[in-house]
Coordinates of C-alpha atoms in Angstrom, one line a residue:
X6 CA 48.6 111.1 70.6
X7 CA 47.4 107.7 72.3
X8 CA 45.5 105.7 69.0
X9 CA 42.5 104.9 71.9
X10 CA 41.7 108.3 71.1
X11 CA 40.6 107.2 68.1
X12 CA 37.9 105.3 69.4
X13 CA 34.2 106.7 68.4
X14 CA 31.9 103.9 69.7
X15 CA 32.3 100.8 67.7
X16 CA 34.2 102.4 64.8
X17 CA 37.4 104.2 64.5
X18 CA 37.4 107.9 63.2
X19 CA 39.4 110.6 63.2
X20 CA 40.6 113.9 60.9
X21 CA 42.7 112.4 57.9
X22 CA 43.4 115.4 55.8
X23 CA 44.7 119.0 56.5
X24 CA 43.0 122.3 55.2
X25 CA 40.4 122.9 58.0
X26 CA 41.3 125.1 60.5
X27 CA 41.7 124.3 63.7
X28 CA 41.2 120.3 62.9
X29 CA 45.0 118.6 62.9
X30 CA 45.3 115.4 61.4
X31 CA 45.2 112.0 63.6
X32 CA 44.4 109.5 61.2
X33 CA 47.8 108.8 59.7
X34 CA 48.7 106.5 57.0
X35 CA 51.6 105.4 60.4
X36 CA 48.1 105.1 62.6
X37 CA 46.1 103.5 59.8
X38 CA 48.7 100.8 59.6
X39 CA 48.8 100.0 63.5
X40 CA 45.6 99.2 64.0
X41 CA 45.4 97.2 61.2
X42 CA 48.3 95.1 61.9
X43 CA 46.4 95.0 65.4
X44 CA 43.1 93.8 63.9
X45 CA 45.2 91.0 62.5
X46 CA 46.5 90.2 66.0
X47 CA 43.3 90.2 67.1
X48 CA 41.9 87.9 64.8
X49 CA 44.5 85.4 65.5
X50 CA 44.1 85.6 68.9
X51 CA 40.7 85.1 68.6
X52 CA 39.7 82.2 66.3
X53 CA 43.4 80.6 67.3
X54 CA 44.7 80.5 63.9
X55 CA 47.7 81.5 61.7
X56 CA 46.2 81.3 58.2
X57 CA 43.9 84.7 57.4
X58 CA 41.9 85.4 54.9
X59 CA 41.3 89.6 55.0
X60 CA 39.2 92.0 52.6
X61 CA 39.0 96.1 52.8
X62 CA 37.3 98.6 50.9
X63 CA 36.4 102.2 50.9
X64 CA 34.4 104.9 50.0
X65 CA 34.5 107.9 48.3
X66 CA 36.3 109.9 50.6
X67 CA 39.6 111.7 49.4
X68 CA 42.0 110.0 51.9
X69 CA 40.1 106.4 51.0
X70 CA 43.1 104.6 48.7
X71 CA 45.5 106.1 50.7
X72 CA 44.5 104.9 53.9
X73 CA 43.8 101.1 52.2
X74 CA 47.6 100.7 51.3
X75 CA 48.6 101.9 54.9
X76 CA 46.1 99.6 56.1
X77 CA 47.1 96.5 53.5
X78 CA 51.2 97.5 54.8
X79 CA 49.8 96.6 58.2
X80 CA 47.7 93.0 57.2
X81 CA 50.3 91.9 54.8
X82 CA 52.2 88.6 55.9
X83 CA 53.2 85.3 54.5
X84 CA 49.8 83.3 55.7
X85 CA 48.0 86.3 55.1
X86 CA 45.9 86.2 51.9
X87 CA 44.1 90.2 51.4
X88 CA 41.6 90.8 49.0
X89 CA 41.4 94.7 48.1
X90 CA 37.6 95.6 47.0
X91 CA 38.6 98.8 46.4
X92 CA 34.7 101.1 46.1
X93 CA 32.8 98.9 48.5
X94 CA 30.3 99.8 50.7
X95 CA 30.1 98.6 54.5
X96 CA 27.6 96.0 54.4
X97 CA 29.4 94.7 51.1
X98 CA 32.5 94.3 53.7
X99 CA 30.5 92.4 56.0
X100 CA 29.1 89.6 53.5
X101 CA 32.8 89.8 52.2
X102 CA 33.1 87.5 55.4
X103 CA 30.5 85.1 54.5
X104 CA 31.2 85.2 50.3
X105 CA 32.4 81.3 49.3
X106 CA 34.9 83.4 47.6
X107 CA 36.9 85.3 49.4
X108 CA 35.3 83.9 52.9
X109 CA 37.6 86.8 55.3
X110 CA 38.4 86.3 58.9
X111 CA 37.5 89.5 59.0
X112 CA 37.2 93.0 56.8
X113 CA 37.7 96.6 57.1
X114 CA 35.9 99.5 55.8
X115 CA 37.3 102.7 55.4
X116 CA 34.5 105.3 55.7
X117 CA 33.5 108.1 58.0
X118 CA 30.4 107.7 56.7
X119 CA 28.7 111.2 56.4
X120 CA 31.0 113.4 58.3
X121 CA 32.9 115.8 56.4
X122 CA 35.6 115.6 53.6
X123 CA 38.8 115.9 55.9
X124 CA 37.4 113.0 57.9
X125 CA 38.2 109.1 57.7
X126 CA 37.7 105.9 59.9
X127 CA 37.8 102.1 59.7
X128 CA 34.9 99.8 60.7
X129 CA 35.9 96.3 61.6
X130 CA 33.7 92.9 61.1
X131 CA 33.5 89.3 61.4
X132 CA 31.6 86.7 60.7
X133 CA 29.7 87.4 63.7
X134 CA 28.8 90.7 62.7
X135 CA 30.3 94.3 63.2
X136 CA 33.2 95.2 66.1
X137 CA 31.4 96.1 69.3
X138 CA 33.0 98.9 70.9
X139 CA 34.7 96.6 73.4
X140 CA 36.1 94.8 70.2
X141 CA 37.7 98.5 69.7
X142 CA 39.2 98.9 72.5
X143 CA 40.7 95.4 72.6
X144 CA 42.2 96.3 68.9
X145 CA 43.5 99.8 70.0
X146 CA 44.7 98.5 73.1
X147 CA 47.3 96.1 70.6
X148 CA 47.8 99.3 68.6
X149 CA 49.4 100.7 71.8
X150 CA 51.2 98.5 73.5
X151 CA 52.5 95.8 70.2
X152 CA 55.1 97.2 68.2
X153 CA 54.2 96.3 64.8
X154 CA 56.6 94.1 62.5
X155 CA 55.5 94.7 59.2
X156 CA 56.0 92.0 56.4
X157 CA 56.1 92.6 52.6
X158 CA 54.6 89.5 51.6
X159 CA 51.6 87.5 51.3
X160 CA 49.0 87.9 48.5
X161 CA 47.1 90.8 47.6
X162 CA 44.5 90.8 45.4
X163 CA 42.1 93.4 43.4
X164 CA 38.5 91.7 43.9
X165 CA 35.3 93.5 42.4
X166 CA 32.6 92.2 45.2
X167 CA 30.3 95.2 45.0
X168 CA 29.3 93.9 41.6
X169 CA 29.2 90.4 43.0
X170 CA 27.3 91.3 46.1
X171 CA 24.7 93.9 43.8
X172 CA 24.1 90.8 42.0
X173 CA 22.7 89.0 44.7
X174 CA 20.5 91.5 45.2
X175 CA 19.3 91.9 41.5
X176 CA 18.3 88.0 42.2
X177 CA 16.7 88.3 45.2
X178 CA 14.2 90.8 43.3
X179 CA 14.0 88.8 40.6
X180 CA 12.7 85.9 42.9
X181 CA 10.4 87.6 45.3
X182 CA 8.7 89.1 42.4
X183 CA 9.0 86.1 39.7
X184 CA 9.9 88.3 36.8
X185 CA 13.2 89.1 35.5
X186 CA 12.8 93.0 34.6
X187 CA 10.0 93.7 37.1
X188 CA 10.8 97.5 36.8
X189 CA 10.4 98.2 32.8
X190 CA 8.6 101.0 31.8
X191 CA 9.4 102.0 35.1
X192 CA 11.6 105.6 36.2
X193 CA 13.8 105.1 39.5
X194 CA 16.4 107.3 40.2
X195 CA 19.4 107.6 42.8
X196 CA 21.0 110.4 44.4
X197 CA 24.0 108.5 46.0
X198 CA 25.8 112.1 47.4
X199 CA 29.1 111.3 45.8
X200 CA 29.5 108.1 47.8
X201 CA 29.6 104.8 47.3
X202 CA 26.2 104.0 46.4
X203 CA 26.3 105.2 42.6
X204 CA 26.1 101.6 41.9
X205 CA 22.9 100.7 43.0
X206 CA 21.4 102.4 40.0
X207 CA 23.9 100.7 37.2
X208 CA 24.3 97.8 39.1
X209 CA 20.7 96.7 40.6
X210 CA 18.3 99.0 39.1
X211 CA 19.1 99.1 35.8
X212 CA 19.7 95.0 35.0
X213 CA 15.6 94.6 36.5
X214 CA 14.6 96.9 33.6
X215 CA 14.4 100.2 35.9
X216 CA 15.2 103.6 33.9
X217 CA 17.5 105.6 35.9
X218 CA 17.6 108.9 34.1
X219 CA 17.9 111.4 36.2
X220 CA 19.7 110.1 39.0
X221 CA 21.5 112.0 41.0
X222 CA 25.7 112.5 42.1
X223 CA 26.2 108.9 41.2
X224 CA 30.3 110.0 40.5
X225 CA 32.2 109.2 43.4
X226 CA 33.8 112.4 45.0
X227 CA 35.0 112.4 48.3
X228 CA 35.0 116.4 48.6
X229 CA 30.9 115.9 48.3
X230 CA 30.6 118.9 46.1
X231 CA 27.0 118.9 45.8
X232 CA 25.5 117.7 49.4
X233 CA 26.0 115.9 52.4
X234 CA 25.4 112.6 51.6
X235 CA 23.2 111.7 54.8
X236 CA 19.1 110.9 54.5
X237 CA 18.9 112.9 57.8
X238 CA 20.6 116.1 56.3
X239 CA 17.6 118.6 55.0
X240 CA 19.3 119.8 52.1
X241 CA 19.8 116.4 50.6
X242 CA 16.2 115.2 51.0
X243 CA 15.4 118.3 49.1
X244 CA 17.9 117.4 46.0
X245 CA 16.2 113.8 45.9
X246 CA 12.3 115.3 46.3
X247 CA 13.0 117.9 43.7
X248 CA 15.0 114.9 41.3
X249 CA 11.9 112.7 41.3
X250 CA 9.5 115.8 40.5
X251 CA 11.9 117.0 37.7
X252 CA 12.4 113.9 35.8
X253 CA 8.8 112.3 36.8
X254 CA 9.9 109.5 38.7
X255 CA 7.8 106.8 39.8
X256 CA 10.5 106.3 42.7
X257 CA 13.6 107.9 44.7
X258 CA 16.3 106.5 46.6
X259 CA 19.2 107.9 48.9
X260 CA 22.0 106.8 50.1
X261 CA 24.6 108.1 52.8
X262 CA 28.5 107.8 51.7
X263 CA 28.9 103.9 52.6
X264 CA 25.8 102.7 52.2
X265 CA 24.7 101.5 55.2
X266 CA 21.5 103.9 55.8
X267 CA 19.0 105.1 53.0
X268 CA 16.0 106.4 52.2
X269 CA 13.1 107.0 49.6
X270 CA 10.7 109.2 48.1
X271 CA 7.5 108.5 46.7
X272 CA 6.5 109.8 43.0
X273 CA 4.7 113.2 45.0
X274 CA 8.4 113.6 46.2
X275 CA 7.4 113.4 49.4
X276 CA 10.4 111.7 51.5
X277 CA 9.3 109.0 53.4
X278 CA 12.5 108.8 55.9
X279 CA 12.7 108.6 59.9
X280 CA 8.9 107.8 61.2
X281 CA 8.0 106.9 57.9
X282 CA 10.5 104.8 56.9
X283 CA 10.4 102.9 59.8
X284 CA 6.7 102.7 59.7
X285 CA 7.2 100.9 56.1
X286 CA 9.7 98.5 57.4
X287 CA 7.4 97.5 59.9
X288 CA 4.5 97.1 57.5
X289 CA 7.1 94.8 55.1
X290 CA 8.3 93.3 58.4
X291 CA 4.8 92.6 59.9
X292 CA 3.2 91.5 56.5
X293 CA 6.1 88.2 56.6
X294 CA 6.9 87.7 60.5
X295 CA 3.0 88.4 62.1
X296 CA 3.2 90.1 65.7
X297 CA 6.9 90.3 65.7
X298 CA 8.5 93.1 67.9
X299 CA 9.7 96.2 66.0
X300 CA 12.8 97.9 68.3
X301 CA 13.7 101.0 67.4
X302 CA 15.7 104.0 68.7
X303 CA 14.2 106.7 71.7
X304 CA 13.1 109.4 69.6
X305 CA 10.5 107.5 67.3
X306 CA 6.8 109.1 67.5
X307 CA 3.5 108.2 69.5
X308 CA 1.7 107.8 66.0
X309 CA 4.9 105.0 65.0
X310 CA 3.8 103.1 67.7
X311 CA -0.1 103.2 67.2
X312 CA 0.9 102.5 63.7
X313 CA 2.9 99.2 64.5
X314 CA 0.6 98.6 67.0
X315 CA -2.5 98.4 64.2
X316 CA -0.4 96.4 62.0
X317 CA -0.3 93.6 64.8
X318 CA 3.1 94.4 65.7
X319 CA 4.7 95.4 69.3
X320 CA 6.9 98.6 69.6
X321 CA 10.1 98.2 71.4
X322 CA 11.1 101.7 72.0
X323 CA 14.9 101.7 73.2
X324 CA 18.0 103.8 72.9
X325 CA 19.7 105.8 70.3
X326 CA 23.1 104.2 68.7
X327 CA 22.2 101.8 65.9
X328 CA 24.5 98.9 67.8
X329 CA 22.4 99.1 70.8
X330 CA 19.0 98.9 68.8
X331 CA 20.4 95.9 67.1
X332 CA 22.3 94.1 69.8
X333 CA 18.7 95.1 71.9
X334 CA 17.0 92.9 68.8
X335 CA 19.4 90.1 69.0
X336 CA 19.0 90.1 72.8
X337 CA 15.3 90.2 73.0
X338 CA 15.2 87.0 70.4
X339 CA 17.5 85.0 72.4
X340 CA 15.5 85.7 75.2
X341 CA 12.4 84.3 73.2
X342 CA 10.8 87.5 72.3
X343 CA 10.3 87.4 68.0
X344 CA 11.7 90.2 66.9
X345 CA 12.5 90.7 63.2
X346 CA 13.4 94.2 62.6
X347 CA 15.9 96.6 64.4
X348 CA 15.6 100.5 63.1
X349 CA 16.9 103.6 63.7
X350 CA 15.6 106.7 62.9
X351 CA 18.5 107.6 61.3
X352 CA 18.4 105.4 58.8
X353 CA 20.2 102.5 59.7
X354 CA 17.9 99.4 59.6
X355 CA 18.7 95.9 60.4
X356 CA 16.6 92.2 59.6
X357 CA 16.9 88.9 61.6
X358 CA 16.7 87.6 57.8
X359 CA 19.7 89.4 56.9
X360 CA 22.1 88.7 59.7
X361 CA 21.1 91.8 61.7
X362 CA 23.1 93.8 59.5
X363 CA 22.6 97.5 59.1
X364 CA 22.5 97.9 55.3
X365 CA 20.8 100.3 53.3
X366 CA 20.6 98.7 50.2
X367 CA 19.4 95.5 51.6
X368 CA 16.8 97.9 53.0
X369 CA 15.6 99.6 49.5
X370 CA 15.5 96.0 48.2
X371 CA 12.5 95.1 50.4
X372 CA 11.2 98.6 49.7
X373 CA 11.7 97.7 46.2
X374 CA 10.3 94.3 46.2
X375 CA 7.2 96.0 47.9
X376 CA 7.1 98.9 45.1
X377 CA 6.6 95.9 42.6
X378 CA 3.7 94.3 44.2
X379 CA 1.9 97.7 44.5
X380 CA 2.5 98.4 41.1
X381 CA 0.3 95.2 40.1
X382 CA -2.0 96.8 42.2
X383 CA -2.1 99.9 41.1
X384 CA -1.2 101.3 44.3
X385 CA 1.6 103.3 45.7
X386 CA 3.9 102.9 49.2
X387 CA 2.0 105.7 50.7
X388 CA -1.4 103.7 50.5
X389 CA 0.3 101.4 52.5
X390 CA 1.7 103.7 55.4
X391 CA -1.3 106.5 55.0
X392 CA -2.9 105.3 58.3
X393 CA 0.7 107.0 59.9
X394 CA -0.3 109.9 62.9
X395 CA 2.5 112.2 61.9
X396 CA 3.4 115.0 64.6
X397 CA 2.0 118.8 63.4
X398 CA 5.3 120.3 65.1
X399 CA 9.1 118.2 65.9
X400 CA 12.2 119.9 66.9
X401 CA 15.1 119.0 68.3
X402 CA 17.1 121.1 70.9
X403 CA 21.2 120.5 71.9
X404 CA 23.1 122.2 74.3
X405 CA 26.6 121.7 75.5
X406 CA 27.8 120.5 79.4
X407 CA 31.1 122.4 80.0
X408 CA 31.8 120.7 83.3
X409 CA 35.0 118.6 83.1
X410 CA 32.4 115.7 84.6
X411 CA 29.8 116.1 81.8
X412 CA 28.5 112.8 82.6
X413 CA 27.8 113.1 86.0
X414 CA 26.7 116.0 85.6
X415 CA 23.8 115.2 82.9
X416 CA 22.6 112.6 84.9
X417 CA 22.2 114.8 87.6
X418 CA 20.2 117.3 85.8
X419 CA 18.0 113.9 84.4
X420 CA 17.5 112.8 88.3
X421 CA 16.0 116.7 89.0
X422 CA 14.1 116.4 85.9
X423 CA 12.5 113.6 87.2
X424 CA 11.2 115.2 90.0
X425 CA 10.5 118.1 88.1
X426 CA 7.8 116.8 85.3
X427 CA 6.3 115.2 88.3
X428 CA 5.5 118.8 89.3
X429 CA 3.8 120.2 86.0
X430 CA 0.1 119.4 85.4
X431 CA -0.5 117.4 82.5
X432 CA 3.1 115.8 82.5
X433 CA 3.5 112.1 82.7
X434 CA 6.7 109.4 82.7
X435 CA 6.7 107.6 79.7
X436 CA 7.1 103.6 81.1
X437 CA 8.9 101.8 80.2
X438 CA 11.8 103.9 78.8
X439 CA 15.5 102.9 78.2
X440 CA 17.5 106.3 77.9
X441 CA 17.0 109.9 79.8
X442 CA 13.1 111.1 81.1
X443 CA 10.8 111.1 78.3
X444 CA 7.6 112.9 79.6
X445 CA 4.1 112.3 77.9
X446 CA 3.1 116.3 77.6
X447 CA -1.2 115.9 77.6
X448 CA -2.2 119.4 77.4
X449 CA 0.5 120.0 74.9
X450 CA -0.7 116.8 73.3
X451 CA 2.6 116.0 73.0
X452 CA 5.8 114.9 74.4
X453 CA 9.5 115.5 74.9
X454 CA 13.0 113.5 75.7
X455 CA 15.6 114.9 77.7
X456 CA 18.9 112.5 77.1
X457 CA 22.1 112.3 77.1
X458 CA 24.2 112.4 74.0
X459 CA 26.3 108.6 73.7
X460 CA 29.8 109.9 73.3
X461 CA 29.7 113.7 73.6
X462 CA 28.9 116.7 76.2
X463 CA 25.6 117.4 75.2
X464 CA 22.1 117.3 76.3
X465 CA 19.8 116.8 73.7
X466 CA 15.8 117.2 73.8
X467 CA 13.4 116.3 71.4
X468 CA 9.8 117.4 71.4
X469 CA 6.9 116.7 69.6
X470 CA 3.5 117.7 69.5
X471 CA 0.2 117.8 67.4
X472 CA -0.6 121.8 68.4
X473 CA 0.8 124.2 65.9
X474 CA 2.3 126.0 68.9
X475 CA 2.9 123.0 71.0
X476 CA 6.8 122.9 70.8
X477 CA 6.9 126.0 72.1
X478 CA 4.5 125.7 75.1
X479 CA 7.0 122.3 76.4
X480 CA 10.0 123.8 75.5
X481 CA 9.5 127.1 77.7
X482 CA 8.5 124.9 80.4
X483 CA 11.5 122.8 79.9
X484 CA 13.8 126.1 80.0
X485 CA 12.1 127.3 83.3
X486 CA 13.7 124.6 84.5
X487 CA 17.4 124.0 83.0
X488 CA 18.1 127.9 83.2
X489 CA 19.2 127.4 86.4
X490 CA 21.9 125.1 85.4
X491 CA 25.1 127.2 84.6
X492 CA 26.9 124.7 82.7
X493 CA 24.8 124.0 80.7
X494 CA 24.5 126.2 76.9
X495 CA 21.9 126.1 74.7
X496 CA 22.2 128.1 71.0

């Protein structure tokens, strides 16, 4: 099997263990090591040196400490120094490139993030941030075509960064807030899924006077026993909601497997995640950088924006894929445009303050640092983010292209959309809009999004409105008109 197949965006994944059916393995040990040696390659070639300094870690996941010695076979080499951080999470590996310590060329992670148990992948990064997915290709491309020649020497090295890099957060609370236990008599608690993030609670919470009791799957366990670890997955918000009731928390936090997308619940145990989350970021956001621009993915809400709006901020409303909401931030602030905060639905949030990187525990820290002002105050998050119009109704519809060209396809079913809502009373383009039709639904008082997926044959549609039976109404209009599309299946 060719390794580009490997390729998912700007990470590597693929199906590392055996046991599901129908699912063969292509992430080898043999593959693992290949592109690794190839990321080395690549990092000579591109900062011109011979001399590397490299870190990986992993998380939780079953094949992890396999695939890091198949990966560590391929970096080894006499100017090669490797530092192993063994349970990591994947913003950790990123600040392993900017550490005074270790200081890497560049580091892997190897997660899959919150895909299932039999699944493993490697995320690549250097000091200027994550591998783009033309950075992948370039790496698989060596994979391919460079027979490896694999050297057993060079230094490796156990090095315990996730302590050192939950410490700079412990201090960055401790400063913003001017006390040294600012959480004491205070209940937090974690559910970190059986990934990576059990530390948060031993490591951050706990040392600012926090009482964690009650936390949630801190064990790491890459067969996830209990849920998926994934703020988006229903089933998990539901563990973390019904944690904070059960032990009376004043606050909840989730993690997915590596750490680079969380959320929170608020002592109600009422989840603040998607709209809400990113309606608190803004808030933190807008509170330091006034009248910045929030960017965020294509499926936020009309209430989001009305909400940034009254905070004195401007909505950016782009694509899904949290690379293109950040590298859409970084854009729009070389072009002169202020903008501090790049978030995804999903999750994954990024800050200008924090080198654009996606990290979810650099998120709950600002949540955190928040929590602690509000306390003085005797108020809670959701005073801050009450104002939020949240939808009565939101669904979200897929349905698979089976044409060989599912691209062309879809965009040709977009292109008769467009003419289509053009034809329905009531029904409005959305302007501007970066990805698929998104149609302003008046009577409905709502709206839908019919898009592409990034990588896969689907069309997906979201729909949201503030009728009880909204949803429905756009979504049987919506079907009038794909029904006469054969290849296309909806469940």
């Amino acid at each position: 099997m060719s390794l580009l197949k490997l390729q998912n965006g700007s990470d590597v994944r693929g199906i590392a263990v055996a046991g599901v059916p129908g699912e063969e393995v292509n992430l080898t040990p043999e593959a693992v090591s290949k592109i690794a040696y190839a990321f080395k390659a690549w990092l000579k070639n591109k900062f011109g040196k011979e001399e590397l300094s490299l870190a990986i870690g992993r998380d939780s996941r079953i094949s992890g400490e396999t695939l890091v010695q198949a990966a560590i076979k391929g970096m080894k080499g006499q100017n090669t120094t490797i530092f192993n951080c063994e349970m990591a999470s994947t913003p950790a590996m990123f600040m392993s490139t900017l550490d005074d310590e270790i200081n890497a060329d560049g580091a892997i992670m190897i997660t899959a993030s919150h895909l299932p148990f039999n699944r493993n992948g490697l995320k690549f990064f250097t000091k200027d941030g994550g591998a783009d997915s033309k950075d992948i290709k370039a790496i698989l491309d060596i994979a391919e075509t460079q027979k490896p020649q694999y050297e057993d020497n060079g230094r490796v090295e156990k090095f315990d960064f996730i302590s050192k890099y939950a410490e700079a957060l412990v201090n960055k609370i401790k400063e913003s807030t001017g006390e040294d236990k600012p959480f004491e008599n205070c209940k937090i608690i974690v559910d970190a899924g059986n990934g990576a993030g059990g530390f948060f609670a031993e490591k951050v919470l706990q040392p600012l006077g926090a009482d964690t009791e009650g936390s949630l799957y801190l064990n790491p366990d890459g067969n996830f026993p209990n849920h998926q670890p994934n703020p988006e997955n229903q089933e998990a918000m539901d563990a973390i909601c019904k944690g904070v009731l059960d032990s009376n928390a004043d606050l909840g936090i989730i993690f997915d497997t590596d750490v680079d997308r969380a959320a929170v619940v608020d002592r109600n145990g009422k989840s603040i995640n998607r709209n809400a989350l990113i309606a608190l970021m803004s808030a933190i956001v807008l509170k330091d950088y006034p009248n910045s621009t929030i960017v965020t993915d294509s499926v936020t809400s009309v209430g989001l924006k009305k909400f940034i709006e009254s905070k004195g901020g401007k909505h950016h409303r782009f694509m899904r894929g949290y690379k293109n909401v950040i590298n859409e931030a970084i854009r729009l602030n070389k072009e002169g445009t202020e903008a501090h905060l790049a978030i995804e639905t999903s999750g994954h949030c990024a800050l200008k303050e924090n080198y654009f990187l996606d990290d979810g525990a650099y998120l709950v820290t600002k949540v955190l640092i928040l929590f602690a002002e509000l306390r003085k105050e005797g108020k809670d998050l959701e005073d801050l983010i009450g104002s939020l119009e949240e939808p009565v109704e939101s669904i979200e519809v897929r349905g698979k292209i089976n044409d060989q060209d599912f691209k062309a396809y879809g965009n040709q079913v977009l292109e008769d959309f467009r003419d289509y809502m053009n034809t329905v009373e009531g029904w409005s383009a959305e302007t501007p809009n970066y990805e698929g039709v998104r149609v302003n639904c008046e009577k409905e008082e709502g709206w839908c999004l019919v898009r592409l997926s990034l990588h896969d044959p689907v069309m997906v549609i979201n729909i949201e409105s503030n009728l009880s039976d909204g949803c429905e109404k756009i979504e049987k209009k919506l079907f009038d008109f794909l029904s006469k599309y054969k290849a296309l299946s909806f469940v």
